Amino acid sequence: MEQQEEKNVSFFRFEDLRVYAKATDYASWVCRNLVANGEPESQKVLISSFCHSAYDIALNIAEGSSRSKSQFDHYLKIAKTAIRECVVYTEVAHSLSVFDNEQYEHSRELLMELTRMLGALIISLQRSAERRADRESDEVADPYANDEMSY
């Protein structure tokens, strides 16, 4: 008898999102690369803030996933704000020689990819909400559509 493969679905549904996995990978990469370059006293604030914003991307995806679709949309937009913060930190890290050219480019590429992924997810949620609203408006548009009238 052939055994069927079961899809391994996480208890925490956000863990199944590719964008969440990409966000956690980015946060790990940022913190690993910042710490690897040493931590002069003058750069502690940059490193702490950069890591915090990198974590915020994944944290907002996780938090929003447990909410309604409109709230999830809001949290995804907050995650995009964290991405923009990381763009600024990437620039500053590069200008202070904390990131070399390769790390700078890699960070920007990952941030652009995360932005595209979040944008696509936001559009998907908005389309889903529009379809639901259309179905609901069709149901109330003609309250007599399903009534049988006898004359």
PDB file of C-alpha atoms in Angstrom:
ATOM      1  CA  MET A   1       0.000   0.000   0.000  1.00  0.00           C
ATOM      2  CA  GLU A   2       1.334   3.383  -0.995  1.00  0.00           C
ATOM      3  CA  GLN A   3       1.774   5.743   1.903  1.00  0.00           C
ATOM      4  CA  GLN A   4       0.479   9.282   1.340  1.00  0.00           C
ATOM      5  CA  GLU A   5       2.773  12.152   2.163  1.00  0.00           C
ATOM      6  CA  GLU A   6       1.275  14.406   4.772  1.00  0.00           C
ATOM      7  CA  LYS A   7       1.883  18.102   4.461  1.00  0.00           C
ATOM      8  CA  ASN A   8       3.621  19.204   7.618  1.00  0.00           C
ATOM      9  CA  VAL A   9       1.634  22.249   8.712  1.00  0.00           C
ATOM     10  CA  SER A  10       2.967  24.256  11.626  1.00  0.00           C
ATOM     11  CA  PHE A  11       0.879  24.942  14.688  1.00  0.00           C
ATOM     12  CA  PHE A  12       1.833  28.590  14.243  1.00  0.00           C
ATOM     13  CA  ARG A  13       0.611  29.243  10.699  1.00  0.00           C
ATOM     14  CA  PHE A  14       2.961  32.185  10.113  1.00  0.00           C
ATOM     15  CA  GLU A  15       5.843  29.707  10.196  1.00  0.00           C
ATOM     16  CA  ASP A  16       4.546  28.340   6.889  1.00  0.00           C
ATOM     17  CA  LEU A  17       4.936  31.721   5.168  1.00  0.00           C
ATOM     18  CA  ARG A  18       8.005  31.978   2.935  1.00  0.00           C
ATOM     19  CA  VAL A  19       8.262  35.686   3.707  1.00  0.00           C
ATOM     20  CA  TYR A  20       8.484  34.903   7.438  1.00  0.00           C
ATOM     21  CA  ALA A  21      11.326  32.417   6.822  1.00  0.00           C
ATOM     22  CA  LYS A  22      13.098  34.971   4.632  1.00  0.00           C
ATOM     23  CA  ALA A  23      12.666  37.656   7.328  1.00  0.00           C
ATOM     24  CA  THR A  24      14.129  35.459  10.079  1.00  0.00           C
ATOM     25  CA  ASP A  25      17.018  34.509   7.787  1.00  0.00           C
ATOM     26  CA  TYR A  26      17.680  38.205   7.146  1.00  0.00           C
ATOM     27  CA  ALA A  27      17.625  39.064  10.869  1.00  0.00           C
ATOM     28  CA  SER A  28      20.071  36.240  11.602  1.00  0.00           C
ATOM     29  CA  TRP A  29      22.320  37.298   8.730  1.00  0.00           C
ATOM     30  CA  VAL A  30      22.369  40.958   9.853  1.00  0.00           C
ATOM     31  CA  CYS A  31      23.179  40.212  13.466  1.00  0.00           C
ATOM     32  CA  ARG A  32      25.791  37.590  12.574  1.00  0.00           C
ATOM     33  CA  ASN A  33      27.544  39.991  10.185  1.00  0.00           C
ATOM     34  CA  LEU A  34      27.408  42.960  12.522  1.00  0.00           C
ATOM     35  CA  VAL A  35      28.837  41.021  15.452  1.00  0.00           C
ATOM     36  CA  ALA A  36      31.467  39.375  13.236  1.00  0.00           C
ATOM     37  CA  ASN A  37      32.822  42.808  12.334  1.00  0.00           C
ATOM     38  CA  GLY A  38      33.521  43.655  15.928  1.00  0.00           C
ATOM     39  CA  GLU A  39      31.691  46.040  18.155  1.00  0.00           C
ATOM     40  CA  PRO A  40      33.491  49.283  18.824  1.00  0.00           C
ATOM     41  CA  GLU A  41      31.761  51.382  21.456  1.00  0.00           C
ATOM     42  CA  SER A  42      30.739  53.969  18.854  1.00  0.00           C
ATOM     43  CA  GLN A  43      28.816  51.349  16.852  1.00  0.00           C
ATOM     44  CA  LYS A  44      26.850  49.647  19.640  1.00  0.00           C
ATOM     45  CA  VAL A  45      23.777  51.826  19.027  1.00  0.00           C
ATOM     46  CA  LEU A  46      23.864  51.112  15.278  1.00  0.00           C
ATOM     47  CA  ILE A  47      24.205  47.380  15.830  1.00  0.00           C
ATOM     48  CA  SER A  48      21.449  47.245  18.436  1.00  0.00           C
ATOM     49  CA  SER A  49      19.049  49.364  16.371  1.00  0.00           C
ATOM     50  CA  PHE A  50      19.785  47.515  13.134  1.00  0.00           C
ATOM     51  CA  CYS A  51      19.216  44.115  14.750  1.00  0.00           C
ATOM     52  CA  HIS A  52      16.016  45.384  16.369  1.00  0.00           C
ATOM     53  CA  SER A  53      14.598  46.569  13.023  1.00  0.00           C
ATOM     54  CA  ALA A  54      15.632  43.334  11.324  1.00  0.00           C
ATOM     55  CA  TYR A  55      13.803  41.350  14.017  1.00  0.00           C
ATOM     56  CA  ASP A  56      10.779  43.632  13.691  1.00  0.00           C
ATOM     57  CA  ILE A  57      10.192  42.476  10.115  1.00  0.00           C
ATOM     58  CA  ALA A  58       9.572  38.881  11.231  1.00  0.00           C
ATOM     59  CA  LEU A  59       7.866  39.899  14.472  1.00  0.00           C
ATOM     60  CA  ASN A  60       5.250  41.983  12.672  1.00  0.00           C
ATOM     61  CA  ILE A  61       4.544  39.194  10.187  1.00  0.00           C
ATOM     62  CA  ALA A  62       4.037  36.786  13.099  1.00  0.00           C
ATOM     63  CA  GLU A  63       1.883  39.197  15.122  1.00  0.00           C
ATOM     64  CA  GLY A  64      -0.294  40.215  12.193  1.00  0.00           C
ATOM     65  CA  SER A  65      -0.949  36.659  11.089  1.00  0.00           C
ATOM     66  CA  SER A  66      -3.030  36.035  14.209  1.00  0.00           C
ATOM     67  CA  ARG A  67      -5.313  38.977  13.462  1.00  0.00           C
ATOM     68  CA  SER A  68      -8.074  39.740  10.974  1.00  0.00           C
ATOM     69  CA  LYS A  69      -7.100  40.241   7.332  1.00  0.00           C
ATOM     70  CA  SER A  70      -7.305  44.028   7.599  1.00  0.00           C
ATOM     71  CA  GLN A  71      -5.142  43.972  10.743  1.00  0.00           C
ATOM     72  CA  PHE A  72      -2.707  41.549   9.091  1.00  0.00           C
ATOM     73  CA  ASP A  73      -2.465  44.025   6.208  1.00  0.00           C
ATOM     74  CA  HIS A  74      -1.640  46.764   8.751  1.00  0.00           C
ATOM     75  CA  TYR A  75       1.097  44.680  10.422  1.00  0.00           C
ATOM     76  CA  LEU A  76       2.607  43.802   7.043  1.00  0.00           C
ATOM     77  CA  LYS A  77       2.834  47.521   6.308  1.00  0.00           C
ATOM     78  CA  ILE A  78       4.608  47.989   9.648  1.00  0.00           C
ATOM     79  CA  ALA A  79       7.003  45.218   8.577  1.00  0.00           C
ATOM     80  CA  LYS A  80       7.678  47.222   5.400  1.00  0.00           C
ATOM     81  CA  THR A  81       8.498  50.215   7.614  1.00  0.00           C
ATOM     82  CA  ALA A  82      11.060  48.045   9.424  1.00  0.00           C
ATOM     83  CA  ILE A  83      12.520  47.132   6.033  1.00  0.00           C
ATOM     84  CA  ARG A  84      12.960  50.819   5.197  1.00  0.00           C
ATOM     85  CA  GLU A  85      14.693  51.289   8.562  1.00  0.00           C
ATOM     86  CA  CYS A  86      17.045  48.453   7.621  1.00  0.00           C
ATOM     87  CA  VAL A  87      17.800  50.193   4.309  1.00  0.00           C
ATOM     88  CA  VAL A  88      18.951  53.246   6.293  1.00  0.00           C
ATOM     89  CA  TYR A  89      20.982  51.117   8.708  1.00  0.00           C
ATOM     90  CA  THR A  90      22.551  49.281   5.772  1.00  0.00           C
ATOM     91  CA  GLU A  91      23.649  52.603   4.305  1.00  0.00           C
ATOM     92  CA  VAL A  92      25.057  53.821   7.627  1.00  0.00           C
ATOM     93  CA  ALA A  93      26.814  50.496   8.292  1.00  0.00           C
ATOM     94  CA  HIS A  94      28.419  50.736   4.868  1.00  0.00           C
ATOM     95  CA  SER A  95      29.493  54.360   5.340  1.00  0.00           C
ATOM     96  CA  LEU A  96      31.108  53.434   8.694  1.00  0.00           C
ATOM     97  CA  SER A  97      32.838  50.421   7.072  1.00  0.00           C
ATOM     98  CA  VAL A  98      30.901  48.025   9.284  1.00  0.00           C
ATOM     99  CA  PHE A  99      29.563  46.453   6.058  1.00  0.00           C
ATOM    100  CA  ASP A 100      31.884  45.953   3.121  1.00  0.00           C
ATOM    101  CA  ASN A 101      30.590  46.379  -0.451  1.00  0.00           C
ATOM    102  CA  GLU A 102      29.514  42.740  -0.716  1.00  0.00           C
ATOM    103  CA  GLN A 103      27.563  42.820   2.559  1.00  0.00           C
ATOM    104  CA  TYR A 104      26.011  46.153   1.595  1.00  0.00           C
ATOM    105  CA  GLU A 105      24.784  44.777  -1.746  1.00  0.00           C
ATOM    106  CA  HIS A 106      23.591  41.530  -0.187  1.00  0.00           C
ATOM    107  CA  SER A 107      21.597  43.375   2.478  1.00  0.00           C
ATOM    108  CA  ARG A 108      19.947  45.612  -0.120  1.00  0.00           C
ATOM    109  CA  GLU A 109      19.078  42.619  -2.341  1.00  0.00           C
ATOM    110  CA  LEU A 110      17.471  40.780   0.563  1.00  0.00           C
ATOM    111  CA  LEU A 111      15.530  43.890   1.607  1.00  0.00           C
ATOM    112  CA  MET A 112      14.243  44.407  -1.945  1.00  0.00           C
ATOM    113  CA  GLU A 113      13.161  40.765  -2.087  1.00  0.00           C
ATOM    114  CA  LEU A 114      11.379  41.071   1.272  1.00  0.00           C
ATOM    115  CA  THR A 115       9.656  44.247   0.072  1.00  0.00           C
ATOM    116  CA  ARG A 116       8.397  42.485  -3.070  1.00  0.00           C
ATOM    117  CA  MET A 117       7.204  39.474  -1.073  1.00  0.00           C
ATOM    118  CA  LEU A 118       5.359  41.616   1.480  1.00  0.00           C
ATOM    119  CA  GLY A 119       3.867  43.731  -1.298  1.00  0.00           C
ATOM    120  CA  ALA A 120       2.525  40.622  -3.018  1.00  0.00           C
ATOM    121  CA  LEU A 121       1.057  39.328   0.246  1.00  0.00           C
ATOM    122  CA  ILE A 122      -0.580  42.693   0.949  1.00  0.00           C
ATOM    123  CA  ILE A 123      -2.121  42.758  -2.542  1.00  0.00           C
ATOM    124  CA  SER A 124      -3.344  39.199  -2.069  1.00  0.00           C
ATOM    125  CA  LEU A 125      -5.016  40.116   1.235  1.00  0.00           C
ATOM    126  CA  GLN A 126      -6.595  43.213  -0.294  1.00  0.00           C
ATOM    127  CA  ARG A 127      -7.956  41.250  -3.276  1.00  0.00           C
ATOM    128  CA  SER A 128      -9.342  38.635  -0.929  1.00  0.00           C
ATOM    129  CA  ALA A 129     -11.073  41.369   1.088  1.00  0.00           C
ATOM    130  CA  GLU A 130     -12.459  42.930  -2.111  1.00  0.00           C
ATOM    131  CA  ARG A 131     -13.846  39.582  -3.301  1.00  0.00           C
ATOM    132  CA  ARG A 132     -15.462  39.025   0.092  1.00  0.00           C
ATOM    133  CA  ALA A 133     -16.953  42.530   0.037  1.00  0.00           C
ATOM    134  CA  ASP A 134     -18.271  41.947  -3.496  1.00  0.00           C
ATOM    135  CA  ARG A 135     -19.946  38.701  -2.434  1.00  0.00           C
ATOM    136  CA  GLU A 136     -21.475  40.398   0.590  1.00  0.00           C
ATOM    137  CA  SER A 137     -22.731  43.353  -1.465  1.00  0.00           C
ATOM    138  CA  ASP A 138     -24.264  40.971  -4.028  1.00  0.00           C
ATOM    139  CA  GLU A 139     -26.155  39.270  -1.225  1.00  0.00           C
ATOM    140  CA  VAL A 140     -27.645  42.530   0.057  1.00  0.00           C
ATOM    141  CA  ALA A 141     -28.002  44.311  -3.289  1.00  0.00           C
ATOM    142  CA  ASP A 142     -31.365  42.726  -4.051  1.00  0.00           C
ATOM    143  CA  PRO A 143     -33.053  41.610  -0.846  1.00  0.00           C
ATOM    144  CA  TYR A 144     -35.962  40.161  -2.850  1.00  0.00           C
ATOM    145  CA  ALA A 145     -33.867  38.166  -5.306  1.00  0.00           C
ATOM    146  CA  ASN A 146     -34.590  34.855  -3.591  1.00  0.00           C
ATOM    147  CA  ASP A 147     -38.161  35.591  -2.580  1.00  0.00           C
ATOM    148  CA  GLU A 148     -40.896  33.822  -4.443  1.00  0.00           C
ATOM    149  CA  MET A 149     -43.644  36.194  -5.310  1.00  0.00           C
ATOM    150  CA  SER A 150     -47.109  34.978  -6.069  1.00  0.00           C
ATOM    151  CA  TYR A 151     -49.622  37.282  -7.610  1.00  0.00           C
TER     152      TYR A 151
END
